[in-house]
Amino acid sequence: METVVSGIRSTGNLHLGNYYGALQNFIKMQDEYNCFFFIADLHSLTTHPTPADLHGNVKQVLIEYLAAGIDPEKATIYVQSDVPEVTELYLYLNMNAYMGELERATSFKDKVRANPENVNAGLLTYPVLMAADIIIHKAVKVPVGKDQEQHLEMARTFGNRFNRLYNHDYFPEPYAFSFGDSLVKIPGLDGKGKMGKSEGEGNAIFLSDTPEAIRKKVTRAVTDSGPTVENQQKPQEIQNLFDLMKVVSTPDTLAHFDELYNKMAIRYGDLKKQLAEDMVLATAPIRDRINAIANDADYLRKVAEMGADKARESASRTIREVREIIGFRKF
Ligand code: TYM
């Protein structure tokens, strides 16, 4: 059975981008593959969370993984920092990751631009840690959104480089995966790029948002003053709303508003109302389960312990072999 690995950073509540870009694929894959889904708490350290925030965020992501439908009996769910073998492999891979290629990574350049006062080495080597996460279990498929494509390319580079250096066909090549035709990019509500937690207040719809919060955010989504000619191309902020509708609404609903837009008869208020209600509907079962699981400390502990054991079993096997390949041998 092919192995699958993916993770989500523990920076707080998950949003619709995480869900449609990654989580939905996790849930579908757990029946067909040997799956490892983790909470990337080490990666979240680049932004220096307080201990209380760190723990709270890890717990929240665990709750939301379970609420969304990842089954701990089918997939291995674990917290990244519970598997120290990952950081050991990260160190080995760092010896063959070069400054130039790390500095050229798009996500690194974006982070430098956004936070020039916090360009730490962890940020630079972020893709190396990610490669370690993936190849420690010898994964071949990695369900992620479009924004992670370059990181997957780097994971292949680092794995292949290790294989070449030690002349050993050891790590298989991991590829980004989505059940759809292509990797997903869910837009936010600010009229600009993708939905993301750090893209500003109101840009992201969270799985844990109340119906009222969802309605309020969608009402405030950026629009223009309407189409001026029939069948015109939609400006980005409008296209974004249609793209969101494509994932939460029925094809008929989408076609209906598309036709109104093309005939210049659209009322954005109606479109937003429909979009908000469809988002409320799409998230309702998850929201209910979040509330049901949130206070079940025993269950959460059991899941995390079971996942850590299973993940360490797999990771320690790889580390044993990697040490042997590198030449760390017993006297
Ligand atoms: P993160 O935490 O930023 O995002 C988690 C997952 O959600 C996807 N995603 C989106 N997909 C579509 N549209 C969006 N607007 C959107 N926003 C987020 C991301 O593509 C991702 O799949 N580095 C990773 C976490 C990570 C990881 C790994 C992933 C660490 N190690 C190993 C896979 C394998 C990250 O920061 O994702």
Tab-separated table of C-alpha atoms and ligand atoms in Angstrom:
chain	number	residue	atom	x	y	z
A	1	MET	CA	0.000	0.000	0.000
A	2	GLU	CA	1.346	3.436	-0.922
A	3	THR	CA	2.267	5.754	1.916
A	4	VAL	CA	0.788	9.224	2.297
A	5	VAL	CA	2.047	12.018	4.552
A	6	SER	CA	0.719	15.509	5.115
A	7	GLY	CA	0.474	18.107	7.828
A	8	ILE	CA	-1.021	21.429	8.739
A	9	ARG	CA	0.784	24.069	10.764
A	10	SER	CA	-0.549	24.651	14.268
A	11	THR	CA	-1.304	28.336	13.975
A	12	GLY	CA	-4.889	28.186	15.236
A	13	ASN	CA	-8.244	27.324	13.752
A	14	LEU	CA	-8.390	25.696	10.325
A	15	HIS	CA	-10.040	27.598	7.489
A	16	LEU	CA	-11.814	26.613	4.281
A	17	GLY	CA	-8.503	26.803	2.375
A	18	ASN	CA	-7.010	24.129	4.654
A	19	TYR	CA	-10.171	22.097	4.325
A	20	TYR	CA	-10.639	22.085	0.566
A	21	GLY	CA	-6.904	22.235	-0.213
A	22	ALA	CA	-5.795	19.488	2.139
A	23	LEU	CA	-8.117	18.059	4.785
A	24	GLN	CA	-10.817	16.839	2.426
A	25	ASN	CA	-8.212	14.787	0.583
A	26	PHE	CA	-6.861	13.414	3.879
A	27	ILE	CA	-10.291	12.058	4.706
A	28	LYS	CA	-10.786	10.437	1.318
A	29	MET	CA	-7.281	8.955	1.291
A	30	GLN	CA	-7.434	7.246	4.672
A	31	ASP	CA	-9.449	4.344	3.244
A	32	GLU	CA	-7.061	3.621	0.388
A	33	TYR	CA	-3.572	4.407	1.636
A	34	ASN	CA	-1.215	4.017	4.561
A	35	CYS	CA	-1.735	7.564	5.898
A	36	PHE	CA	0.247	9.738	8.303
A	37	PHE	CA	-1.368	13.076	9.139
A	38	PHE	CA	0.416	15.294	11.596
A	39	ILE	CA	0.185	18.677	13.274
A	40	ALA	CA	3.205	20.763	12.297
A	41	ASP	CA	4.003	22.388	15.623
A	42	LEU	CA	7.765	22.605	14.983
A	43	HIS	CA	7.083	24.609	11.839
A	44	SER	CA	4.912	27.003	13.832
A	45	LEU	CA	7.900	27.956	16.015
A	46	THR	CA	9.202	30.298	13.289
A	47	THR	CA	6.741	32.883	14.602
A	48	HIS	CA	7.643	32.384	18.296
A	49	PRO	CA	4.267	31.498	19.903
A	50	THR	CA	3.955	31.575	23.698
A	51	PRO	CA	3.888	28.106	25.345
A	52	ALA	CA	0.175	28.494	26.104
A	53	ASP	CA	-0.660	29.530	22.545
A	54	LEU	CA	1.453	26.735	21.092
A	55	HIS	CA	-0.307	24.087	23.145
A	56	GLY	CA	-3.761	25.545	22.537
A	57	ASN	CA	-3.201	25.668	18.792
A	58	VAL	CA	-1.940	22.078	18.600
A	59	LYS	CA	-4.997	20.940	20.537
A	60	GLN	CA	-7.319	22.911	18.282
A	61	VAL	CA	-5.892	21.375	15.107
A	62	LEU	CA	-6.151	17.893	16.625
A	63	ILE	CA	-9.807	18.535	17.489
A	64	GLU	CA	-10.505	19.812	13.991
A	65	TYR	CA	-8.735	16.880	12.278
A	66	LEU	CA	-11.012	14.530	14.198
A	67	ALA	CA	-14.107	16.681	13.717
A	68	ALA	CA	-13.515	16.850	9.965
A	69	GLY	CA	-13.499	13.062	9.830
A	70	ILE	CA	-9.954	11.728	10.081
A	71	ASP	CA	-10.321	8.371	11.789
A	72	PRO	CA	-7.445	7.549	14.163
A	73	GLU	CA	-8.107	3.845	13.614
A	74	LYS	CA	-7.499	4.209	9.883
A	75	ALA	CA	-4.864	6.955	9.672
A	76	THR	CA	-1.973	7.744	11.983
A	77	ILE	CA	-2.620	11.162	13.513
A	78	TYR	CA	0.297	12.629	15.440
A	79	VAL	CA	1.979	15.770	16.685
A	80	GLN	CA	5.218	16.515	14.814
A	81	SER	CA	7.230	17.282	17.972
A	82	ASP	CA	6.291	13.863	19.425
A	83	VAL	CA	8.514	12.283	16.765
A	84	PRO	CA	12.082	13.534	17.381
A	85	GLU	CA	13.373	11.273	14.574
A	86	VAL	CA	12.029	13.931	12.200
A	87	THR	CA	14.400	16.549	13.581
A	88	GLU	CA	17.314	14.142	13.308
A	89	LEU	CA	16.610	13.553	9.624
A	90	TYR	CA	16.177	17.328	9.204
A	91	LEU	CA	19.724	17.825	10.473
A	92	TYR	CA	21.139	15.284	8.024
A	93	LEU	CA	19.227	16.810	5.106
A	94	ASN	CA	20.413	20.306	6.073
A	95	MET	CA	23.973	19.267	5.237
A	96	ASN	CA	22.951	18.952	1.618
A	97	ALA	CA	20.545	21.858	1.313
A	98	TYR	CA	22.162	24.926	-0.192
A	99	MET	CA	21.712	28.563	0.748
A	100	GLY	CA	20.969	29.628	-2.821
A	101	GLU	CA	18.098	27.222	-3.380
A	102	LEU	CA	16.616	27.910	0.063
A	103	GLU	CA	16.754	31.681	-0.459
A	104	ARG	CA	15.036	31.325	-3.828
A	105	ALA	CA	11.988	29.495	-2.417
A	106	THR	CA	8.856	31.563	-3.057
A	107	SER	CA	7.435	31.077	0.432
A	108	PHE	CA	10.737	32.190	2.000
A	109	LYS	CA	10.815	35.338	-0.133
A	110	ASP	CA	7.178	36.064	0.789
A	111	LYS	CA	7.934	35.673	4.498
A	112	VAL	CA	11.000	37.939	4.267
A	113	ARG	CA	8.899	40.580	2.568
A	114	ALA	CA	6.098	40.289	5.142
A	115	ASN	CA	8.312	40.122	8.268
A	116	PRO	CA	11.756	41.571	7.512
A	117	GLU	CA	12.509	41.763	11.257
A	118	ASN	CA	12.214	38.004	11.769
A	119	VAL	CA	14.227	36.272	9.045
A	120	ASN	CA	15.442	33.343	11.163
A	121	ALA	CA	17.293	30.212	10.045
A	122	GLY	CA	14.227	28.077	10.808
A	123	LEU	CA	12.353	30.025	8.183
A	124	LEU	CA	15.134	29.477	5.655
A	125	THR	CA	15.293	25.742	6.290
A	126	TYR	CA	11.508	25.340	6.573
A	127	PRO	CA	11.381	23.279	3.329
A	128	VAL	CA	14.094	20.964	4.669
A	129	LEU	CA	12.039	20.165	7.771
A	130	MET	CA	9.069	19.617	5.509
A	131	ALA	CA	11.080	17.202	3.352
A	132	ALA	CA	12.082	15.329	6.525
A	133	ASP	CA	8.406	15.085	7.559
A	134	ILE	CA	7.559	13.475	4.260
A	135	ILE	CA	10.452	11.175	3.494
A	136	ILE	CA	10.826	9.884	7.061
A	137	HIS	CA	7.856	7.634	6.231
A	138	LYS	CA	8.977	7.147	2.598
A	139	ALA	CA	5.752	8.758	1.398
A	140	VAL	CA	4.966	9.001	-2.302
A	141	LYS	CA	1.766	11.059	-2.162
A	142	VAL	CA	1.310	14.321	-0.265
A	143	PRO	CA	-2.169	15.891	-0.246
A	144	VAL	CA	-1.627	19.671	-0.217
A	145	GLY	CA	-2.945	22.873	-1.748
A	146	LYS	CA	-1.346	24.632	-4.703
A	147	ASP	CA	0.856	26.832	-2.496
A	148	GLN	CA	2.894	23.802	-1.376
A	149	GLU	CA	3.859	22.582	-4.844
A	150	GLN	CA	7.334	24.105	-4.756
A	151	HIS	CA	8.014	22.581	-1.337
A	152	LEU	CA	7.264	19.157	-2.779
A	153	GLU	CA	9.723	19.772	-5.559
A	154	MET	CA	12.328	20.615	-2.922
A	155	ALA	CA	11.484	17.458	-0.961
A	156	ARG	CA	12.205	15.431	-4.106
A	157	THR	CA	15.467	17.306	-4.595
A	158	PHE	CA	16.664	16.655	-1.032
A	159	GLY	CA	15.649	12.988	-1.096
A	160	ASN	CA	17.295	12.403	-4.470
A	161	ARG	CA	20.435	14.207	-3.358
A	162	PHE	CA	20.703	11.925	-0.339
A	163	ASN	CA	20.265	8.880	-2.573
A	164	ARG	CA	22.959	10.111	-4.946
A	165	LEU	CA	25.425	11.120	-2.243
A	166	TYR	CA	25.304	7.702	-0.630
A	167	ASN	CA	24.780	5.863	-3.895
A	168	HIS	CA	21.736	4.186	-2.464
A	169	ASP	CA	18.242	4.167	-3.974
A	170	TYR	CA	16.672	4.749	-0.583
A	171	PHE	CA	14.018	7.508	-0.532
A	172	PRO	CA	11.178	7.360	-3.093
A	173	GLU	CA	10.014	10.609	-4.750
A	174	PRO	CA	6.999	12.285	-3.115
A	175	TYR	CA	4.466	14.164	-5.246
A	176	ALA	CA	1.767	16.669	-4.336
A	177	PHE	CA	-1.655	15.071	-4.613
A	178	SER	CA	-5.279	16.088	-4.998
A	179	PHE	CA	-8.296	13.997	-6.011
A	180	GLY	CA	-9.361	16.756	-8.420
A	181	ASP	CA	-7.680	17.492	-11.760
A	182	SER	CA	-5.271	19.952	-10.201
A	183	LEU	CA	-4.061	21.283	-6.849
A	184	VAL	CA	-6.512	23.628	-5.192
A	185	LYS	CA	-6.166	27.309	-4.351
A	186	ILE	CA	-9.059	28.687	-2.320
A	187	PRO	CA	-9.319	32.480	-2.484
A	188	GLY	CA	-9.986	34.677	0.531
A	189	LEU	CA	-12.646	37.351	0.994
A	190	ASP	CA	-10.351	40.370	0.685
A	191	GLY	CA	-10.513	40.490	-3.104
A	192	LYS	CA	-6.833	39.623	-3.410
A	193	GLY	CA	-5.050	36.280	-3.222
A	194	LYS	CA	-5.576	33.079	-1.279
A	195	MET	CA	-7.456	32.433	1.915
A	196	GLY	CA	-4.996	32.400	4.779
A	197	LYS	CA	-4.787	33.036	8.466
A	198	SER	CA	-2.133	35.727	8.152
A	199	GLU	CA	-3.868	37.569	5.303
A	200	GLY	CA	-5.810	39.872	7.587
A	201	GLU	CA	-8.966	39.906	9.649
A	202	GLY	CA	-12.083	38.694	7.857
A	203	ASN	CA	-10.253	37.116	4.922
A	204	ALA	CA	-10.671	33.537	6.122
A	205	ILE	CA	-13.739	31.502	7.032
A	206	PHE	CA	-12.886	29.070	9.831
A	207	LEU	CA	-14.416	25.627	10.275
A	208	SER	CA	-15.240	26.659	13.833
A	209	ASP	CA	-16.914	29.971	12.865
A	210	THR	CA	-20.500	30.399	14.015
A	211	PRO	CA	-23.145	30.902	11.292
A	212	GLU	CA	-23.393	34.558	12.378
A	213	ALA	CA	-19.638	35.047	11.994
A	214	ILE	CA	-19.702	33.464	8.538
A	215	ARG	CA	-22.583	35.698	7.401
A	216	LYS	CA	-20.848	38.801	8.707
A	217	LYS	CA	-17.558	38.040	6.967
A	218	VAL	CA	-19.185	37.183	3.646
A	219	THR	CA	-21.318	40.344	3.749
A	220	ARG	CA	-18.116	42.365	4.051
A	221	ALA	CA	-16.312	40.562	1.199
A	222	VAL	CA	-14.843	42.935	-1.377
A	223	THR	CA	-16.887	43.462	-4.575
A	224	ASP	CA	-16.997	46.046	-7.364
A	225	SER	CA	-19.870	48.160	-8.680
A	226	GLY	CA	-21.085	45.444	-11.059
A	227	PRO	CA	-20.568	44.332	-14.656
A	228	THR	CA	-20.767	47.028	-17.332
A	229	VAL	CA	-21.016	44.869	-20.455
A	230	GLU	CA	-22.586	41.461	-21.038
A	231	ASN	CA	-20.412	38.353	-20.699
A	232	GLN	CA	-17.437	40.332	-19.485
A	233	GLN	CA	-14.510	38.730	-17.753
A	234	LYS	CA	-14.905	38.911	-13.978
A	235	PRO	CA	-12.409	41.033	-12.040
A	236	GLN	CA	-10.442	39.078	-9.442
A	237	GLU	CA	-12.523	39.976	-6.386
A	238	ILE	CA	-15.692	38.784	-8.145
A	239	GLN	CA	-14.061	35.697	-9.614
A	240	ASN	CA	-12.933	34.844	-6.056
A	241	LEU	CA	-16.541	34.768	-4.832
A	242	PHE	CA	-17.533	32.530	-7.742
A	243	ASP	CA	-14.556	30.270	-6.998
A	244	LEU	CA	-15.709	29.973	-3.393
A	245	MET	CA	-19.206	29.217	-4.601
A	246	LYS	CA	-17.780	26.471	-6.806
A	247	VAL	CA	-16.603	24.580	-3.724
A	248	VAL	CA	-19.522	25.093	-1.316
A	249	SER	CA	-22.593	25.474	-3.564
A	250	THR	CA	-24.353	23.197	-6.048
A	251	PRO	CA	-23.498	23.432	-9.772
A	252	ASP	CA	-27.024	24.775	-10.374
A	253	THR	CA	-26.558	27.618	-7.927
A	254	LEU	CA	-23.230	28.525	-9.495
A	255	ALA	CA	-24.724	28.434	-13.006
A	256	HIS	CA	-27.636	30.607	-11.859
A	257	PHE	CA	-25.425	33.412	-10.533
A	258	ASP	CA	-23.057	33.084	-13.458
A	259	GLU	CA	-25.967	33.662	-15.836
A	260	LEU	CA	-27.155	36.688	-13.845
A	261	TYR	CA	-23.638	38.123	-13.962
A	262	ASN	CA	-23.355	37.576	-17.701
A	263	LYS	CA	-26.747	39.276	-18.246
A	264	MET	CA	-25.672	42.156	-15.963
A	265	ALA	CA	-28.630	41.365	-13.694
A	266	ILE	CA	-26.618	40.257	-10.689
A	267	ARG	CA	-27.150	41.611	-7.190
A	268	TYR	CA	-24.071	40.948	-5.114
A	269	GLY	CA	-26.150	41.015	-1.930
A	270	ASP	CA	-28.098	37.969	-3.138
A	271	LEU	CA	-24.950	36.169	-4.199
A	272	LYS	CA	-23.333	36.797	-0.817
A	273	LYS	CA	-26.413	35.642	1.051
A	274	GLN	CA	-26.469	32.384	-0.895
A	275	LEU	CA	-22.694	31.908	-0.543
A	276	ALA	CA	-22.853	32.467	3.225
A	277	GLU	CA	-25.734	29.995	3.662
A	278	ASP	CA	-23.923	27.362	1.620
A	279	MET	CA	-20.790	27.884	3.723
A	280	VAL	CA	-22.837	27.540	6.907
A	281	LEU	CA	-24.292	24.299	5.549
A	282	ALA	CA	-20.935	22.912	4.405
A	283	THR	CA	-19.309	23.512	7.786
A	284	ALA	CA	-22.252	22.635	10.069
A	285	PRO	CA	-21.430	18.939	10.682
A	286	ILE	CA	-17.774	19.754	11.401
A	287	ARG	CA	-18.720	22.627	13.697
A	288	ASP	CA	-21.055	20.345	15.662
A	289	ARG	CA	-18.361	17.720	16.093
A	290	ILE	CA	-15.748	20.311	17.095
A	291	ASN	CA	-18.021	21.291	19.966
A	292	ALA	CA	-18.619	17.657	20.894
A	293	ILE	CA	-14.923	16.649	20.943
A	294	ALA	CA	-13.374	19.828	22.335
A	295	ASN	CA	-13.762	18.906	25.985
A	296	ASP	CA	-13.001	15.211	25.729
A	297	ALA	CA	-9.449	15.411	27.100
A	298	ASP	CA	-9.189	11.631	27.565
A	299	TYR	CA	-10.027	10.923	23.949
A	300	LEU	CA	-7.603	13.572	22.644
A	301	ARG	CA	-4.799	12.201	24.816
A	302	LYS	CA	-5.474	8.647	23.660
A	303	VAL	CA	-5.464	9.650	19.990
A	304	ALA	CA	-2.215	11.623	20.331
A	305	GLU	CA	-0.461	8.823	22.212
A	306	MET	CA	-1.555	6.149	19.788
A	307	GLY	CA	-0.480	8.309	16.832
A	308	ALA	CA	2.907	9.116	18.361
A	309	ASP	CA	3.610	5.409	18.916
A	310	LYS	CA	2.697	4.455	15.360
A	311	ALA	CA	4.576	7.379	13.802
A	312	ARG	CA	7.709	6.714	15.866
A	313	GLU	CA	7.700	3.070	14.890
A	314	SER	CA	7.802	4.041	11.221
A	315	ALA	CA	10.224	6.958	11.691
A	316	SER	CA	12.697	5.083	13.868
A	317	ARG	CA	12.937	2.332	11.280
A	318	THR	CA	13.964	4.925	8.684
A	319	ILE	CA	16.417	6.632	11.043
A	320	ARG	CA	18.077	3.306	11.848
A	321	GLU	CA	18.609	2.653	8.159
A	322	VAL	CA	19.659	6.233	7.409
A	323	ARG	CA	22.299	6.116	10.162
A	324	GLU	CA	23.662	2.916	8.705
A	325	ILE	CA	23.721	4.405	5.180
A	326	ILE	CA	25.478	7.579	6.366
A	327	GLY	CA	28.090	5.549	8.202
A	328	PHE	CA	27.205	5.949	11.865
A	329	ARG	CA	28.090	2.431	12.860
A	330	LYS	CA	28.694	0.549	16.049
A	331	PHE	CA	32.239	-0.475	16.978
B	1	TYM	P1	-0.260	25.346	6.003
B	1	TYM	O1	-0.405	25.050	7.441
B	1	TYM	O2	-0.004	26.729	5.574
B	1	TYM	O3	-1.507	24.821	5.222
B	1	TYM	C1	-1.982	23.497	5.440
B	1	TYM	C2	-2.555	22.938	4.168
B	1	TYM	O4	-3.629	23.746	3.722
B	1	TYM	C3	-3.407	24.148	2.386
B	1	TYM	N1	-3.927	25.502	2.178
B	1	TYM	C4	-4.656	25.854	1.125
B	1	TYM	N2	-5.084	25.153	0.069
B	1	TYM	C5	-5.836	25.809	-0.837
B	1	TYM	N3	-6.173	27.118	-0.724
B	1	TYM	C6	-5.766	27.858	0.324
B	1	TYM	N4	-6.126	29.126	0.429
B	1	TYM	C7	-4.960	27.227	1.304
B	1	TYM	N5	-4.383	27.649	2.459
B	1	TYM	C8	-3.750	26.580	2.970
B	1	TYM	C9	-1.906	24.099	2.189
B	1	TYM	O5	-1.570	23.951	0.829
B	1	TYM	C10	-1.545	22.900	3.018
B	1	TYM	O6	-1.716	21.711	2.293
B	1	TYM	N6	4.308	23.660	5.259
B	1	TYM	C11	2.952	23.265	5.404
B	1	TYM	C12	2.737	22.267	6.537
B	1	TYM	C13	3.628	21.093	6.426
B	1	TYM	C14	3.486	20.007	5.536
B	1	TYM	C15	4.577	19.139	5.819
B	1	TYM	C16	2.568	19.693	4.536
B	1	TYM	C17	4.719	20.862	7.197
B	1	TYM	N7	5.286	19.701	6.808
B	1	TYM	C18	4.750	17.964	5.103
B	1	TYM	C19	2.752	18.509	3.839
B	1	TYM	C20	3.822	17.659	4.118
B	1	TYM	C21	2.136	24.499	5.696
B	1	TYM	O7	2.616	25.458	6.208
B	1	TYM	O8	0.844	24.387	5.382
